[in-house]
XYZ file of C-alpha atoms in Angstrom:
362
model
C 116.152 91.301 104.464
C 112.437 91.034 105.044
C 110.196 92.979 102.682
C 106.529 93.467 103.619
C 104.138 94.569 100.873
C 100.587 95.750 101.623
C 98.641 95.491 98.373
C 95.035 94.834 97.345
C 93.406 91.477 96.650
C 92.472 90.875 93.013
C 91.405 87.220 92.989
C 90.466 85.904 89.556
C 91.182 89.297 88.011
C 94.899 88.779 88.736
C 94.844 85.479 86.840
C 92.927 87.025 83.962
C 95.373 89.901 83.655
C 99.014 89.386 84.763
C 99.665 93.090 84.121
C 97.603 93.817 87.258
C 100.836 94.228 89.200
C 99.576 96.162 92.213
C 97.759 93.222 93.807
C 98.817 90.586 96.328
C 98.680 87.864 93.695
C 101.151 89.504 91.288
C 103.207 91.302 93.951
C 104.593 94.074 91.713
C 106.512 91.340 89.902
C 109.053 91.326 92.749
C 108.974 87.862 94.342
C 111.442 85.969 92.154
C 113.776 88.944 91.924
C 113.824 89.351 95.713
C 114.121 85.652 96.548
C 116.938 85.174 94.022
C 118.913 87.671 96.122
C 118.105 85.907 99.376
C 115.448 88.314 100.590
C 112.052 87.362 102.036
C 108.805 88.794 100.685
C 105.568 88.798 102.683
C 102.499 90.137 100.892
C 99.132 90.890 102.470
C 95.947 92.911 102.110
C 95.067 92.410 105.811
C 95.785 95.788 107.377
C 93.028 96.629 109.840
C 93.287 96.267 113.617
C 96.084 95.327 116.044
C 95.961 91.636 115.088
C 96.241 92.253 111.342
C 98.902 90.601 109.234
C 100.376 94.048 108.686
C 100.853 94.556 112.426
C 102.285 91.091 113.010
C 104.715 91.126 110.092
C 105.786 94.752 110.473
C 107.517 94.019 113.787
C 110.628 92.570 112.116
C 110.309 93.947 108.580
C 113.231 95.877 107.106
C 111.305 97.260 104.126
C 107.650 98.221 103.821
C 105.869 98.690 100.494
C 102.369 100.188 100.414
C 100.097 101.742 97.803
C 97.837 104.814 97.872
C 94.983 102.681 96.496
C 94.713 100.195 99.386
C 96.869 102.019 101.938
C 98.281 100.487 105.048
C 98.067 103.438 107.420
C 101.496 103.556 109.022
C 100.881 105.377 112.282
C 103.333 106.462 114.952
C 102.277 103.426 116.981
C 103.033 101.045 114.147
C 106.375 102.681 113.483
C 107.289 102.331 117.173
C 106.747 98.563 116.953
C 108.743 98.204 113.714
C 112.195 97.984 115.276
C 113.983 96.913 112.060
C 112.183 99.200 109.636
C 114.580 101.217 107.491
C 112.609 102.295 104.443
C 108.977 102.749 103.381
C 108.200 102.767 99.668
C 104.925 103.914 98.149
C 104.119 101.998 94.968
C 102.617 105.024 93.310
C 102.438 108.663 94.376
C 101.307 110.072 97.707
C 102.703 109.022 101.078
C 100.234 110.784 103.362
C 99.195 107.394 104.784
C 102.559 107.340 106.587
C 103.309 109.387 109.715
C 106.257 111.243 108.206
C 107.195 112.984 111.446
C 107.508 109.643 113.234
C 109.481 108.257 110.304
C 111.841 111.205 110.496
C 112.364 110.717 114.205
C 113.428 107.126 113.551
C 115.434 108.144 110.452
C 113.308 105.834 108.323
C 113.441 106.825 104.664
C 110.154 107.313 102.816
C 110.138 107.255 99.014
C 107.563 107.061 96.247
C 107.616 106.695 92.473
C 107.156 110.283 91.401
C 105.744 110.744 87.925
C 104.436 107.194 87.616
C 100.817 108.343 87.690
C 100.798 111.799 86.137
C 99.520 110.903 82.665
C 96.986 108.429 84.045
C 95.528 110.879 86.575
C 95.455 113.781 84.118
C 93.486 111.669 81.638
C 91.117 110.592 84.416
C 90.498 114.230 85.385
C 89.575 115.196 81.831
C 87.357 112.122 81.526
C 85.587 113.000 84.791
C 84.994 116.581 83.688
C 83.385 115.325 80.480
C 81.315 112.728 82.327
C 79.970 115.373 84.716
C 79.394 118.221 82.287
C 77.753 115.998 79.659
C 75.637 114.234 82.324
C 76.876 110.869 81.104
C 76.185 108.683 84.145
C 72.402 109.268 84.353
C 72.123 108.900 80.574
C 73.976 105.595 80.639
C 71.952 104.338 83.611
C 68.697 105.293 81.911
C 69.485 103.138 78.902
C 71.345 100.180 80.402
C 69.933 99.841 83.921
C 66.453 101.410 83.902
C 65.769 100.343 80.277
C 64.107 103.695 79.514
C 64.372 106.206 76.669
C 63.761 109.790 77.751
C 66.030 112.319 76.056
C 64.686 115.315 77.961
C 65.308 113.696 81.331
C 69.061 113.638 80.801
C 69.550 116.416 78.229
C 68.180 118.992 80.671
C 71.429 118.780 82.638
C 73.917 118.234 79.803
C 76.312 120.997 78.739
C 79.398 121.556 76.593
C 82.887 121.894 78.047
C 83.681 124.460 75.359
C 83.183 127.988 76.610
C 83.460 127.089 80.282
C 85.922 128.525 82.803
C 87.963 125.654 84.216
C 90.252 126.030 87.224
C 92.817 123.773 88.868
C 93.888 123.940 92.494
C 97.503 122.919 91.997
C 99.409 123.240 88.719
C 102.225 120.793 89.285
C 102.998 117.600 87.401
C 99.353 116.525 87.205
C 97.588 119.879 87.270
C 99.626 121.240 84.393
C 99.002 118.159 82.267
C 95.280 118.605 82.892
C 95.554 122.170 81.576
C 97.446 120.909 78.516
C 94.711 118.420 77.693
C 91.894 120.909 78.213
C 93.218 123.358 75.628
C 91.719 121.207 72.864
C 88.217 121.752 74.282
C 88.399 125.519 73.678
C 87.444 126.626 77.185
C 86.535 130.235 77.853
C 89.488 130.464 80.250
C 91.907 128.238 82.144
C 92.804 129.344 85.673
C 95.181 127.978 88.276
C 95.961 128.510 91.953
C 99.366 127.405 93.200
C 101.909 128.431 95.811
C 104.333 129.270 93.013
C 103.716 130.401 89.451
C 104.317 128.431 86.319
C 107.038 129.759 84.081
C 105.924 132.361 81.544
C 106.633 129.825 78.810
C 104.342 127.173 80.328
C 101.604 129.692 81.077
C 101.626 130.910 77.500
C 101.684 127.382 76.104
C 98.273 126.585 77.615
C 96.970 130.140 77.955
C 96.460 129.737 81.704
C 96.114 132.599 84.162
C 97.286 132.363 87.761
C 94.859 133.664 90.394
C 96.473 134.567 93.710
C 93.312 134.337 95.814
C 91.690 130.883 95.935
C 88.210 132.169 96.771
C 88.352 134.627 93.902
C 89.323 131.863 91.491
C 86.541 129.577 92.683
C 83.986 132.336 92.203
C 84.905 132.525 88.510
C 85.071 128.815 87.639
C 82.405 126.581 86.120
C 84.570 123.514 86.752
C 87.132 123.119 89.556
C 89.624 120.262 89.675
C 91.759 119.529 92.742
C 95.327 118.524 91.874
C 97.323 119.391 94.990
C 98.937 117.131 97.617
C 97.439 116.422 101.014
C 99.248 118.099 103.909
C 98.264 120.154 106.944
C 97.556 123.169 104.774
C 95.143 121.346 102.456
C 93.433 118.906 104.833
C 89.742 119.828 104.949
C 90.389 122.731 102.567
C 87.139 122.279 100.653
C 84.709 122.793 103.498
C 81.309 124.466 103.575
C 82.783 127.949 103.855
C 85.147 127.580 100.890
C 82.521 125.839 98.748
C 80.205 128.815 99.397
C 82.548 130.917 97.242
C 82.079 128.625 94.221
C 79.606 129.437 91.476
C 76.146 128.037 92.062
C 75.879 124.906 89.949
C 79.620 124.441 89.424
C 81.192 121.006 89.091
C 83.967 119.785 91.418
C 86.497 117.055 90.566
C 88.884 115.510 93.104
C 91.496 112.926 92.127
C 94.027 114.115 94.716
C 93.062 112.954 98.215
C 89.678 112.494 99.844
C 90.704 114.322 103.017
C 91.217 117.575 101.088
C 87.418 117.769 101.076
C 85.076 117.617 104.059
C 82.874 114.737 102.931
C 79.679 115.909 104.611
C 80.052 119.445 103.250
C 80.539 118.233 99.676
C 77.531 115.916 99.994
C 75.391 118.765 101.307
C 76.495 121.016 98.437
C 75.536 118.347 95.894
C 72.181 117.625 97.517
C 71.226 121.310 97.807
C 72.365 122.110 94.283
C 75.246 124.380 95.252
C 77.344 121.901 93.282
C 75.851 120.520 90.074
C 77.967 117.393 90.456
C 81.012 115.904 92.137
C 83.566 113.630 90.527
C 85.603 111.844 93.165
C 88.243 109.156 92.754
C 89.559 109.353 96.320
C 88.066 108.821 99.764
C 89.139 109.084 103.375
C 89.636 106.436 104.584
C 90.235 103.880 101.838
C 88.527 101.556 101.164
C 85.552 103.785 101.928
C 82.912 102.394 104.326
C 79.518 101.615 102.836
C 77.933 104.508 104.746
C 80.379 107.110 103.410
C 78.249 110.127 102.379
C 79.713 110.199 98.856
C 78.331 106.716 98.181
C 74.732 107.796 98.652
C 74.509 111.540 97.925
C 71.974 112.472 95.277
C 72.109 115.413 92.927
C 69.354 118.025 93.281
C 69.295 118.679 89.540
C 68.873 115.031 88.664
C 72.333 115.126 87.153
C 75.013 112.608 87.938
C 78.039 112.331 90.130
C 81.088 110.404 88.933
C 82.660 108.243 91.626
C 85.464 105.698 91.185
C 87.514 103.617 93.699
C 90.878 105.419 93.383
C 91.749 104.020 89.974
C 92.942 107.236 88.337
C 96.620 106.566 88.991
C 96.631 102.799 88.658
C 95.946 102.043 85.017
C 97.866 99.010 83.776
C 100.406 101.350 82.199
C 100.837 103.204 85.490
C 101.186 99.921 87.385
C 104.129 98.949 85.201
C 105.729 102.331 85.849
C 105.365 102.210 89.615
C 106.386 98.543 89.796
C 109.565 99.390 87.877
C 110.116 102.379 90.142
C 109.793 100.312 93.320
C 112.306 97.813 91.962
C 114.770 100.599 91.186
C 114.426 102.040 94.688
C 114.946 98.598 96.231
C 118.013 97.951 94.074
C 119.561 101.203 95.255
C 118.702 100.413 98.873
C 120.031 96.848 98.827
C 123.278 97.931 97.147
C 123.691 100.651 99.788
C 124.303 103.185 97.035
C 121.222 105.146 98.061
C 121.397 106.956 94.740
C 117.646 107.488 94.581
C 116.049 109.868 92.122
C 115.811 113.112 94.137
C 112.176 113.572 93.141
C 111.276 110.207 94.706
C 112.527 111.103 98.186
C 109.954 112.320 100.715
C 112.022 111.998 103.916
C 115.503 110.646 104.540
C 118.113 110.833 107.309
C 115.627 112.549 109.586
C 114.812 115.386 107.192
C 111.966 116.300 104.867
C 112.693 116.699 101.192
C 111.231 119.834 99.625
C 108.812 117.694 97.612
C 106.942 116.704 100.787
C 105.433 120.182 100.984
C 104.297 120.717 97.423
C 103.940 119.075 94.064
C 107.003 119.540 91.885
C 106.614 121.528 88.716
C 106.616 119.923 85.305
């Protein structure tokens, strides 16, 4: 069978670090394994436009592997041209770059490696909260880039996490682990908004309180972290109207999906001071264009934002986990056992799995 993998280009970095598995040079460690079984592997990072390598090679591919970090956007039009396509695998978590309805209509299975990123993203969220609240980025830039020494300039917008109200939108695999890690910082209160409650045992373990109304929760929180999946109900959720219900000077962290936020509205909130800072690891689209508003927005308070290029779920440890997961899915597919882990299945046999609509609980 023909396997097409859309990954990112790493260049010299791939040679320097063989554990960088998610790139076109190291190919998730799959090439020898696939070729030893008689399969063909085509790997590319060229995914834009009708003449891209993705479009040319997809026509007769049986298997497609993509990542959330350098996604090949698999539209209805691309699926229509992929006459042999039987399965799409996300090397990581999050398959919103695939038209799932079109995949269902063609009975193309879509799977991802659930759980491969949860620890990595949760750690990144906590790091981002600290970076924002302690005003780390401007302080670092002052010393290392501007070569200045002005304590007041950066201390005037530096706070403690202790004693703050911190809220998560989504308390699933990632959101709950964020709550677990925040307990050590002795927050004033931990809040969560989710379509279903945590068990009493889990709530009590972290001392979290569920708030049924999202706007009410946002009005109480000093820090808000977005840890929910992207779907029709969350696309553009954080727009100007919803942000207006947040505390003045609150911090917002988003490691979920860029499209959950309206980019221009977040930028305006940062520039006017409605938000004291924004920590974003995700953009829409990806890679983000140079003129994306989050690349140039400036904080009214002189405090910092904390932007990264969707690296939260792709630490070297996470890359090993999702590479192993992809291999396991492929082994099940090639053997025709189709005994996939239930939590990995997004759509199959023309039907959505429950997981497609919400993040599974811990």
